C-alpha positions as YAML, in Angstrom:
chain: A
units: angstrom
residues:
- id: 1
  name: MET
  ca: [4.47, -2.51, 44.58]
- id: 2
  name: ARG
  ca: [6.83, -5.36, 44.77]
- id: 3
  name: PHE
  ca: [3.97, -7.46, 46.27]
- id: 4
  name: PHE
  ca: [1.73, -6.63, 43.29]
- id: 5
  name: PHE
  ca: [4.43, -8.02, 40.76]
- id: 6
  name: LEU
  ca: [5.03, -11.12, 42.79]
- id: 7
  name: LEU
  ca: [1.19, -11.72, 43.13]
- id: 8
  name: ALA
  ca: [0.84, -11.36, 39.45]
- id: 9
  name: ALA
  ca: [3.47, -13.94, 38.79]
- id: 10
  name: ALA
  ca: [1.76, -16.40, 41.29]
- id: 11
  name: PHE
  ca: [-1.53, -16.01, 39.48]
- id: 12
  name: ALA
  ca: [0.10, -16.58, 36.34]
- id: 13
  name: ALA
  ca: [1.78, -19.96, 37.49]
- id: 14
  name: LEU
  ca: [-1.28, -21.19, 39.29]
- id: 15
  name: ALA
  ca: [-4.32, -20.30, 37.12]
- id: 16
  name: ALA
  ca: [-6.21, -22.74, 35.14]
- id: 17
  name: LEU
  ca: [-6.11, -23.05, 31.57]
- id: 18
  name: PRO
  ca: [-8.53, -20.30, 30.32]
- id: 19
  name: GLY
  ca: [-11.52, -20.95, 27.84]
- id: 20
  name: ALA
  ca: [-11.40, -20.36, 24.19]
- id: 21
  name: VAL
  ca: [-9.80, -16.82, 23.24]
- id: 22
  name: ARG
  ca: [-11.28, -14.88, 20.38]
- id: 23
  name: ALA
  ca: [-9.33, -12.30, 18.68]
- id: 24
  name: GLN
  ca: [-12.14, -9.80, 19.07]
- id: 25
  name: ASP
  ca: [-11.81, -10.08, 23.10]
- id: 26
  name: LEU
  ca: [-8.72, -7.96, 22.80]
- id: 27
  name: GLN
  ca: [-7.13, -6.23, 20.21]
- id: 28
  name: LEU
  ca: [-3.66, -5.07, 20.63]
- id: 29
  name: GLY
  ca: [-1.83, -2.01, 18.88]
- id: 30
  name: SER
  ca: [2.24, -2.02, 18.99]
- id: 31
  name: PRO
  ca: [3.36, -1.12, 22.34]
- id: 32
  name: VAL
  ca: [6.50, 0.64, 21.41]
- id: 33
  name: ALA
  ca: [6.35, 3.86, 19.45]
- id: 34
  name: CYS
  ca: [9.00, 2.93, 16.85]
- id: 35
  name: GLU
  ca: [9.33, 1.90, 13.23]
- id: 36
  name: PRO
  ca: [9.78, -2.29, 13.37]
- id: 37
  name: GLY
  ca: [12.65, -3.42, 11.20]
- id: 38
  name: LYS
  ca: [14.41, 0.05, 11.22]
- id: 39
  name: THR
  ca: [14.28, 1.55, 14.75]
- id: 40
  name: CYS
  ca: [13.19, -1.56, 16.96]
- id: 41
  name: TRP
  ca: [13.03, -5.25, 16.27]
- id: 42
  name: ILE
  ca: [11.09, -8.27, 17.84]
- id: 43
  name: VAL
  ca: [14.21, -10.42, 19.01]
- id: 44
  name: ASN
  ca: [12.45, -12.90, 21.29]
- id: 45
  name: TYR
  ca: [9.04, -14.49, 20.78]
- id: 46
  name: PHE
  ca: [7.02, -16.73, 23.09]
- id: 47
  name: ASP
  ca: [8.45, -20.03, 23.35]
- id: 48
  name: HIS
  ca: [5.90, -23.03, 22.74]
- id: 49
  name: ASP
  ca: [8.40, -25.68, 23.31]
- id: 50
  name: SER
  ca: [7.22, -27.35, 26.73]
- id: 51
  name: GLY
  ca: [10.69, -29.27, 26.75]
- id: 52
  name: PRO
  ca: [14.16, -27.69, 26.95]
- id: 53
  name: GLY
  ca: [14.14, -26.59, 23.10]
- id: 54
  name: VAL
  ca: [12.70, -23.31, 21.67]
- id: 55
  name: ARG
  ca: [9.80, -22.88, 19.20]
- id: 56
  name: ASP
  ca: [8.20, -19.51, 18.30]
- id: 57
  name: TYR
  ca: [4.84, -19.04, 16.71]
- id: 58
  name: ARG
  ca: [6.26, -19.70, 13.08]
- id: 59
  name: CYS
  ca: [7.77, -23.08, 14.29]
- id: 60
  name: GLY
  ca: [11.47, -21.22, 14.35]
- id: 61
  name: ALA
  ca: [13.75, -20.84, 17.21]
- id: 62
  name: LEU
  ca: [13.79, -17.06, 17.76]
- id: 63
  name: GLY
  ca: [13.85, -16.77, 21.45]
- id: 64
  name: TYR
  ca: [15.15, -18.64, 24.56]
- id: 65
  name: ASP
  ca: [13.81, -21.68, 26.71]
- id: 66
  name: GLY
  ca: [10.88, -20.67, 28.79]
- id: 67
  name: HIS
  ca: [10.39, -17.14, 27.16]
- id: 68
  name: ASP
  ca: [6.94, -15.83, 28.09]
- id: 69
  name: GLY
  ca: [6.44, -12.90, 26.20]
- id: 70
  name: THR
  ca: [7.54, -10.89, 23.39]
- id: 71
  name: ASP
  ca: [10.80, -8.53, 23.34]
- id: 72
  name: PHE
  ca: [10.98, -5.25, 21.40]
- id: 73
  name: ALA
  ca: [14.55, -4.18, 21.12]
- id: 74
  name: ILE
  ca: [16.13, -1.02, 20.43]
- id: 75
  name: ARG
  ca: [19.43, -0.38, 18.57]
- id: 76
  name: ASP
  ca: [21.68, 0.54, 21.78]
- id: 77
  name: LYS
  ca: [22.02, 2.31, 24.74]
- id: 78
  name: ALA
  ca: [22.57, 5.66, 22.93]
- id: 79
  name: ALA
  ca: [18.99, 5.01, 21.46]
- id: 80
  name: MET
  ca: [17.82, 4.55, 24.98]
- id: 81
  name: ALA
  ca: [19.27, 7.72, 26.14]
- id: 82
  name: GLU
  ca: [17.47, 9.66, 23.50]
- id: 83
  name: GLY
  ca: [14.23, 8.12, 24.51]
- id: 84
  name: VAL
  ca: [11.90, 5.47, 22.86]
- id: 85
  name: THR
  ca: [8.33, 5.68, 24.34]
- id: 86
  name: VAL
  ca: [6.28, 2.67, 25.50]
- id: 87
  name: VAL
  ca: [2.62, 3.08, 24.80]
- id: 88
  name: VAL
  ca: [-0.51, 1.31, 26.03]
- id: 89
  name: ALA
  ca: [-1.43, -1.55, 23.67]
- id: 90
  name: ALA
  ca: [-5.08, -1.48, 24.54]
- id: 91
  name: PRO
  ca: [-7.30, 0.56, 26.65]
- id: 92
  name: GLY
  ca: [-7.62, -0.41, 30.41]
- id: 93
  name: THR
  ca: [-6.71, 0.55, 33.90]
- id: 94
  name: VAL
  ca: [-3.50, 0.47, 35.64]
- id: 95
  name: ARG
  ca: [-3.20, -2.23, 38.16]
- id: 96
  name: GLY
  ca: [0.25, -1.70, 39.24]
- id: 97
  name: MET
  ca: [3.62, -0.14, 38.45]
- id: 98
  name: ARG
  ca: [7.19, 0.30, 39.73]
- id: 99
  name: ASP
  ca: [9.81, 2.79, 39.14]
- id: 100
  name: GLY
  ca: [13.19, 3.40, 40.56]
- id: 101
  name: MET
  ca: [15.43, 0.62, 39.53]
- id: 102
  name: PRO
  ca: [18.74, 1.54, 38.11]
- id: 103
  name: ASP
  ca: [19.26, 0.70, 34.16]
- id: 104
  name: THR
  ca: [21.92, -1.50, 34.55]
- id: 105
  name: GLY
  ca: [20.37, -4.98, 33.96]
- id: 106
  name: LEU
  ca: [22.31, -7.90, 34.85]
- id: 107
  name: ALA
  ca: [25.62, -5.93, 35.38]
- id: 108
  name: ALA
  ca: [25.30, -6.22, 39.19]
- id: 109
  name: GLY
  ca: [24.22, -10.17, 38.79]
- id: 110
  name: ALA
  ca: [20.95, -12.06, 38.83]
- id: 111
  name: ASP
  ca: [20.88, -11.80, 42.69]
- id: 112
  name: ALA
  ca: [20.46, -7.99, 42.65]
- id: 113
  name: VAL
  ca: [17.10, -8.20, 40.70]
- id: 114
  name: GLN
  ca: [15.79, -11.44, 42.21]
- id: 115
  name: GLY
  ca: [11.99, -10.85, 42.72]
- id: 116
  name: ARG
  ca: [11.95, -8.05, 40.70]
- id: 117
  name: GLU
  ca: [12.91, -9.34, 37.20]
- id: 118
  name: CYS
  ca: [10.58, -7.13, 35.31]
- id: 119
  name: GLY
  ca: [12.38, -4.10, 36.43]
- id: 120
  name: ASN
  ca: [10.48, -0.95, 36.08]
- id: 121
  name: GLY
  ca: [7.15, -1.77, 34.38]
- id: 122
  name: VAL
  ca: [3.59, -1.26, 34.52]
- id: 123
  name: VAL
  ca: [0.65, -3.61, 34.36]
- id: 124
  name: VAL
  ca: [-2.67, -2.72, 32.83]
- id: 125
  name: ALA
  ca: [-6.16, -4.57, 33.21]
- id: 126
  name: HIS
  ca: [-8.43, -4.78, 30.33]
- id: 127
  name: ASP
  ca: [-11.93, -6.13, 30.05]
- id: 128
  name: GLY
  ca: [-12.53, -9.71, 29.87]
- id: 129
  name: GLY
  ca: [-9.93, -10.91, 32.34]
- id: 130
  name: TRP
  ca: [-6.85, -9.79, 30.22]
- id: 131
  name: GLU
  ca: [-3.70, -8.14, 31.26]
- id: 132
  name: THR
  ca: [-0.81, -6.73, 29.70]
- id: 133
  name: GLN
  ca: [2.45, -6.26, 31.50]
- id: 134
  name: TYR
  ca: [5.44, -3.89, 30.35]
- id: 135
  name: CYS
  ca: [8.94, -4.59, 31.63]
- id: 136
  name: HIS
  ca: [12.35, -3.36, 31.81]
- id: 137
  name: MET
  ca: [11.51, 0.38, 31.45]
- id: 138
  name: ARG
  ca: [13.79, 3.43, 32.01]
- id: 139
  name: ARG
  ca: [14.12, 4.46, 35.61]
- id: 140
  name: GLY
  ca: [12.38, 7.82, 36.27]
- id: 141
  name: SER
  ca: [10.13, 7.42, 33.01]
- id: 142
  name: ILE
  ca: [7.02, 5.91, 34.23]
- id: 143
  name: ALA
  ca: [4.10, 8.27, 33.23]
- id: 144
  name: VAL
  ca: [1.14, 6.59, 34.94]
- id: 145
  name: ARG
  ca: [-0.24, 5.83, 38.31]
- id: 146
  name: SER
  ca: [-1.95, 2.78, 39.86]
- id: 147
  name: GLY
  ca: [-5.88, 3.11, 39.31]
- id: 148
  name: GLN
  ca: [-5.43, 5.52, 36.36]
- id: 149
  name: ARG
  ca: [-7.61, 4.78, 33.23]
- id: 150
  name: VAL
  ca: [-5.31, 4.69, 30.16]
- id: 151
  name: GLU
  ca: [-6.04, 4.58, 26.28]
- id: 152
  name: ARG
  ca: [-4.28, 2.87, 23.49]
- id: 153
  name: GLY
  ca: [-1.10, 4.88, 22.41]
- id: 154
  name: GLN
  ca: [-1.01, 6.71, 25.58]
- id: 155
  name: PRO
  ca: [2.67, 6.98, 26.79]
- id: 156
  name: LEU
  ca: [3.62, 4.54, 29.69]
- id: 157
  name: GLY
  ca: [7.26, 5.64, 29.82]
- id: 158
  name: LEU
  ca: [10.44, 4.65, 27.74]
- id: 159
  name: VAL
  ca: [12.21, 1.64, 26.94]
- id: 160
  name: GLY
  ca: [15.14, 0.99, 29.20]
- id: 161
  name: LEU
  ca: [17.75, -1.49, 30.85]
- id: 162
  name: SER
  ca: [16.22, -2.27, 34.18]
- id: 163
  name: GLY
  ca: [15.62, -5.58, 35.91]
- id: 164
  name: HIS
  ca: [16.76, -9.19, 34.50]
- id: 165
  name: THR
  ca: [18.01, -8.11, 30.86]
- id: 166
  name: GLU
  ca: [21.11, -7.67, 29.12]
- id: 167
  name: PHE
  ca: [19.90, -5.10, 26.47]
- id: 168
  name: PRO
  ca: [17.58, -2.19, 26.04]
- id: 169
  name: HIS
  ca: [14.08, -3.42, 25.16]
- id: 170
  name: LEU
  ca: [10.49, -3.85, 26.16]
- id: 171
  name: HIS
  ca: [9.16, -7.07, 27.29]
- id: 172
  name: LEU
  ca: [5.52, -7.56, 26.81]
- id: 173
  name: THR
  ca: [3.75, -10.21, 28.52]
- id: 174
  name: VAL
  ca: [-0.08, -10.75, 27.64]
- id: 175
  name: ARG
  ca: [-2.40, -12.60, 30.12]
- id: 176
  name: ARG
  ca: [-6.10, -13.89, 30.36]
- id: 177
  name: GLU
  ca: [-7.31, -15.01, 33.66]
- id: 178
  name: GLY
  ca: [-3.57, -15.25, 34.68]
- id: 179
  name: LYS
  ca: [-2.61, -17.64, 31.88]
- id: 180
  name: LYS
  ca: [0.32, -16.30, 29.73]
- id: 181
  name: LEU
  ca: [-0.72, -15.98, 25.93]
- id: 182
  name: ASP
  ca: [1.28, -15.40, 22.85]
- id: 183
  name: PRO
  ca: [-0.20, -12.38, 21.08]
- id: 184
  name: PHE
  ca: [0.62, -13.60, 17.65]
- id: 185
  name: LEU
  ca: [-1.73, -16.72, 18.44]
- id: 186
  name: GLY
  ca: [-4.03, -15.82, 20.92]
- id: 187
  name: GLY
  ca: [-5.47, -18.96, 22.15]
- id: 188
  name: ALA
  ca: [-4.81, -20.85, 18.75]
- id: 189
  name: SER
  ca: [-2.47, -23.90, 18.67]
- id: 190
  name: PRO
  ca: [1.11, -23.17, 17.74]
- id: 191
  name: ALA
  ca: [0.89, -26.46, 15.54]
- id: 192
  name: SER
  ca: [-0.09, -24.36, 12.42]
- id: 193
  name: CYS
  ca: [3.32, -22.59, 12.41]
- id: 194
  name: GLY
  ca: [1.82, -19.17, 11.70]
- id: 195
  name: ALA
  ca: [-0.49, -16.44, 13.11]
- id: 196
  name: GLY
  ca: [-4.15, -17.05, 12.48]
- id: 197
  name: ALA
  ca: [-7.64, -15.68, 13.35]
- id: 198
  name: ASP
  ca: [-7.02, -15.71, 16.82]
- id: 199
  name: ALA
  ca: [-4.06, -13.46, 16.81]
- id: 200
  name: LEU
  ca: [-4.48, -10.37, 19.25]
- id: 201
  name: TRP
  ca: [-2.92, -7.71, 17.15]
- id: 202
  name: ASP
  ca: [-4.90, -5.23, 15.18]
- id: 203
  name: ALA
  ca: [-4.43, -5.12, 11.74]
- id: 204
  name: GLU
  ca: [-2.02, -2.29, 11.57]
- id: 205
  name: ALA
  ca: [0.17, -3.89, 14.27]
- id: 206
  name: ALA
  ca: [0.16, -7.03, 12.47]
- id: 207
  name: ALA
  ca: [1.46, -5.92, 9.36]
- id: 208
  name: ALA
  ca: [4.10, -3.78, 11.19]
- id: 209
  name: LEU
  ca: [5.06, -6.90, 13.39]
- id: 210
  name: ALA
  ca: [5.44, -9.22, 10.45]
- id: 211
  name: TYR
  ca: [7.54, -12.04, 11.31]
- id: 212
  name: ARG
  ca: [11.55, -11.39, 10.89]
- id: 213
  name: PRO
  ca: [13.70, -14.72, 11.68]
- id: 214
  name: VAL
  ca: [16.91, -12.60, 11.65]
- id: 215
  name: ALA
  ca: [17.47, -9.13, 12.96]
- id: 216
  name: ILE
  ca: [20.54, -7.29, 11.68]
- id: 217
  name: TYR
  ca: [19.79, -4.42, 13.91]
- id: 218
  name: ASN
  ca: [22.93, -2.54, 13.99]
- id: 219
  name: ALA
  ca: [25.69, -1.90, 11.59]
- id: 220
  name: GLY
  ca: [28.66, 0.62, 11.35]
- id: 221
  name: PHE
  ca: [32.24, 1.29, 10.20]
- id: 222
  name: SER
  ca: [35.39, 1.76, 12.56]
- id: 223
  name: GLY
  ca: [39.14, 2.46, 11.90]
- id: 224
  name: GLY
  ca: [40.22, -0.53, 13.60]
- id: 225
  name: PRO
  ca: [38.90, -3.48, 15.63]
- id: 226
  name: PRO
  ca: [35.49, -2.50, 17.17]
- id: 227
  name: ASP
  ca: [34.66, -3.16, 21.02]
- id: 228
  name: PRO
  ca: [31.13, -4.79, 21.03]
- id: 229
  name: ASP
  ca: [30.52, -3.29, 24.48]
- id: 230
  name: ARG
  ca: [31.17, 0.12, 23.41]
- id: 231
  name: VAL
  ca: [29.38, -0.41, 20.02]
- id: 232
  name: ARG
  ca: [26.26, -1.44, 22.32]
- id: 233
  name: GLU
  ca: [26.75, 1.57, 24.28]
- id: 234
  name: GLY
  ca: [26.50, 3.70, 21.10]
- id: 235
  name: ASP
  ca: [30.36, 4.46, 20.79]
- id: 236
  name: HIS
  ca: [31.57, 3.59, 17.24]
- id: 237
  name: SER
  ca: [35.07, 4.60, 17.78]
- id: 238
  name: PRO
  ca: [37.88, 4.39, 16.34]
- id: 239
  name: ALA
  ca: [36.36, 6.30, 13.67]
- id: 240
  name: ALA
  ca: [36.85, 5.36, 10.28]
- id: 241
  name: SER
  ca: [38.87, 7.87, 7.98]
- id: 242
  name: THR
  ca: [40.89, 7.82, 4.94]
- id: 243
  name: LYS
  ca: [44.12, 7.58, 7.33]
- id: 244
  name: ALA
  ca: [42.74, 5.28, 9.90]
- id: 245
  name: PRO
  ca: [44.75, 1.95, 10.38]
- id: 246
  name: ALA
  ca: [41.99, -0.07, 8.67]
- id: 247
  name: ILE
  ca: [38.45, 0.06, 7.52]
- id: 248
  name: VAL
  ca: [36.32, -2.48, 9.44]
- id: 249
  name: LEU
  ca: [32.55, -3.25, 8.88]
- id: 250
  name: TRP
  ca: [30.79, -4.60, 11.95]
- id: 251
  name: ALA
  ca: [27.30, -6.00, 12.48]
- id: 252
  name: ASP
  ca: [25.14, -6.85, 15.53]
- id: 253
  name: ILE
  ca: [22.55, -9.61, 14.73]
- id: 254
  name: PHE
  ca: [19.76, -11.30, 16.54]
- id: 255
  name: GLY
  ca: [18.64, -14.82, 15.88]
- id: 256
  name: VAL
  ca: [21.44, -16.53, 13.94]
- id: 257
  name: ASN
  ca: [21.35, -20.35, 13.51]
- id: 258
  name: SER
  ca: [23.95, -23.09, 12.94]
- id: 259
  name: GLY
  ca: [24.60, -23.39, 9.24]
- id: 260
  name: ASP
  ca: [23.75, -19.61, 8.21]
- id: 261
  name: ARG
  ca: [26.11, -17.97, 6.20]
- id: 262
  name: LEU
  ca: [27.23, -14.72, 7.03]
- id: 263
  name: VAL
  ca: [28.82, -12.31, 4.38]
- id: 264
  name: LEU
  ca: [30.33, -8.66, 5.37]
- id: 265
  name: ARG
  ca: [31.32, -6.84, 2.18]
- id: 266
  name: ILE
  ca: [32.78, -3.41, 1.81]
- id: 267
  name: VAL
  ca: [32.39, -1.54, -1.44]
- id: 268
  name: GLY
  ca: [34.64, 1.48, -2.36]
- id: 269
  name: PRO
  ca: [33.65, 4.52, -4.03]
- id: 270
  name: ASP
  ca: [34.50, 3.38, -7.25]
- id: 271
  name: GLY
  ca: [32.14, 0.37, -7.07]
- id: 272
  name: LYS
  ca: [34.79, -2.07, -6.42]
- id: 273
  name: VAL
  ca: [34.92, -4.68, -3.67]
- id: 274
  name: VAL
  ca: [37.60, -3.29, -0.83]
- id: 275
  name: ASN
  ca: [37.00, -6.45, 1.31]
- id: 276
  name: GLU
  ca: [34.69, -9.55, 1.61]
- id: 277
  name: HIS
  ca: [34.66, -11.79, 4.64]
- id: 278
  name: THR
  ca: [32.18, -14.86, 4.68]
- id: 279
  name: ARG
  ca: [31.54, -17.28, 7.48]
- id: 280
  name: THR
  ca: [29.52, -20.33, 7.87]
- id: 281
  name: LEU
  ca: [28.17, -20.12, 11.60]
- id: 282
  name: ASP
  ca: [28.62, -23.21, 13.83]
- id: 283
  name: ARG
  ca: [26.11, -22.32, 16.46]
- id: 284
  name: ARG
  ca: [22.76, -20.91, 17.16]
- id: 285
  name: GLN
  ca: [23.01, -17.58, 18.94]
- id: 286
  name: ILE
  ca: [20.42, -15.24, 20.23]
- id: 287
  name: ARG
  ca: [22.81, -12.31, 19.73]
- id: 288
  name: ARG
  ca: [25.63, -12.29, 17.72]
- id: 289
  name: PHE
  ca: [28.50, -9.34, 17.06]
- id: 290
  name: GLU
  ca: [30.75, -9.71, 13.88]
- id: 291
  name: TYR
  ca: [33.20, -7.65, 12.07]
- id: 292
  name: ALA
  ca: [35.77, -7.78, 9.36]
- id: 293
  name: GLY
  ca: [38.01, -5.29, 7.54]
- id: 294
  name: LYS
  ca: [41.16, -4.48, 5.74]
- id: 295
  name: ARG
  ca: [44.53, -2.64, 6.64]
- id: 296
  name: THR
  ca: [44.67, 0.80, 5.31]
- id: 297
  name: PRO
  ca: [47.32, 0.96, 2.13]
- id: 298
  name: GLY
  ca: [48.85, 4.02, 3.09]
- id: 299
  name: GLU
  ca: [45.71, 6.10, 2.80]
- id: 300
  name: TRP
  ca: [41.88, 5.22, 1.68]
- id: 301
  name: PRO
  ca: [40.69, 7.14, -1.51]
- id: 302
  name: PRO
  ca: [37.93, 9.64, -0.01]
- id: 303
  name: GLY
  ca: [34.50, 9.25, -0.72]
- id: 304
  name: ILE
  ca: [31.44, 6.97, 0.24]
- id: 305
  name: TYR
  ca: [32.25, 3.37, 1.37]
- id: 306
  name: THR
  ca: [29.16, 1.06, 1.50]
- id: 307
  name: GLY
  ca: [28.82, -1.98, 3.90]
- id: 308
  name: GLU
  ca: [26.42, -4.85, 2.78]
- id: 309
  name: ILE
  ca: [25.66, -7.38, 5.50]
- id: 310
  name: VAL
  ca: [23.87, -10.63, 4.36]
- id: 311
  name: VAL
  ca: [22.72, -13.65, 6.31]
- id: 312
  name: THR
  ca: [21.36, -16.67, 4.22]
- id: 313
  name: ARG
  ca: [19.78, -19.66, 5.47]
- id: 314
  name: LYS
  ca: [18.79, -22.95, 4.18]
- id: 315
  name: THR
  ca: [15.10, -23.70, 4.80]
- id: 316
  name: GLU
  ca: [12.56, -26.44, 3.75]
- id: 317
  name: ASP
  ca: [11.23, -23.84, 0.95]
- id: 318
  name: GLY
  ca: [14.71, -22.99, -0.26]
- id: 319
  name: GLU
  ca: [17.16, -20.14, 0.85]
- id: 320
  name: LEU
  ca: [16.19, -17.39, 2.92]
- id: 321
  name: ALA
  ca: [18.29, -14.23, 2.71]
- id: 322
  name: VAL
  ca: [18.24, -11.28, 5.14]
- id: 323
  name: SER
  ca: [20.37, -8.22, 4.27]
- id: 324
  name: ASP
  ca: [21.08, -4.69, 5.38]
- id: 325
  name: ARG
  ca: [23.29, -1.96, 4.10]
- id: 326
  name: THR
  ca: [25.18, 0.91, 5.84]
- id: 327
  name: GLN
  ca: [27.34, 3.88, 4.47]
- id: 328
  name: VAL
  ca: [30.45, 6.03, 5.66]
- id: 329
  name: GLU
  ca: [32.01, 8.78, 4.06]
- id: 330
  name: LEU
  ca: [35.84, 8.84, 4.64]
- id: 331
  name: ARG
  ca: [37.83, 11.99, 4.46]
...
């Protein structure tokens, strides 16, 4: 199985540029059984910049240098433990699979996953020289075998943390005759800064996977300074309460840029602002954890407290604002 994945990578690197790609050659459904923007988020797109920079299909910078696929992230390791299903994006035949790698990502170092960067995964071959590859799946979850015929929407396994990764997500790679392609463009040029007629997603997936330049994918309250690593495990302690040392709003965000303005605002049960934190970010980050709060003045009034998170970005077309809300009941 390891040989299969290495062979696929070699073909991808050596294959000649394929002929013109038409959208009707392959139609993809979403590869994850989730609700985009609510329970999953595309956090890294295909990189179209041939140099050291990053450019996604919308001429933004949501991704990293050399990224050759599309990453579908889930909220945290707690969501991974509950199970988020990876499904077949288009009918085909399983060409290869691997299972058994631990869901530890890069915790053991890059050398531990060298040659197996995809982690647990599946490659499905489709008509017309197409392939889809599904990476970083959860150990023990692979539900298909090599040579098996599979249909669109059929479960392949679960989103995991295996291979070369730092957070639970599915990495989807699309190839035609060995050439890696961006499913948001198909064979079209990225110069248009948008998906066109050659995009490979079907109508339902295209609508659900609309471009989101910033993803506020997790937010909540705690009763003191939160630990980002523990939050990403699904542990939101210390719990917020009327007698906790503080009330703290935190947010985990993908895709911030230098110059973005980030606001964290806590509104009390009476509608008055308890605390507001504003920061202008000084660098681009694939992933940023931010928190702010206020010490408890003896005891907080019981009731519903609302957290508001807003990321505002200046663009050529004006200001873009992305926001999210979360609530907690203090008792």
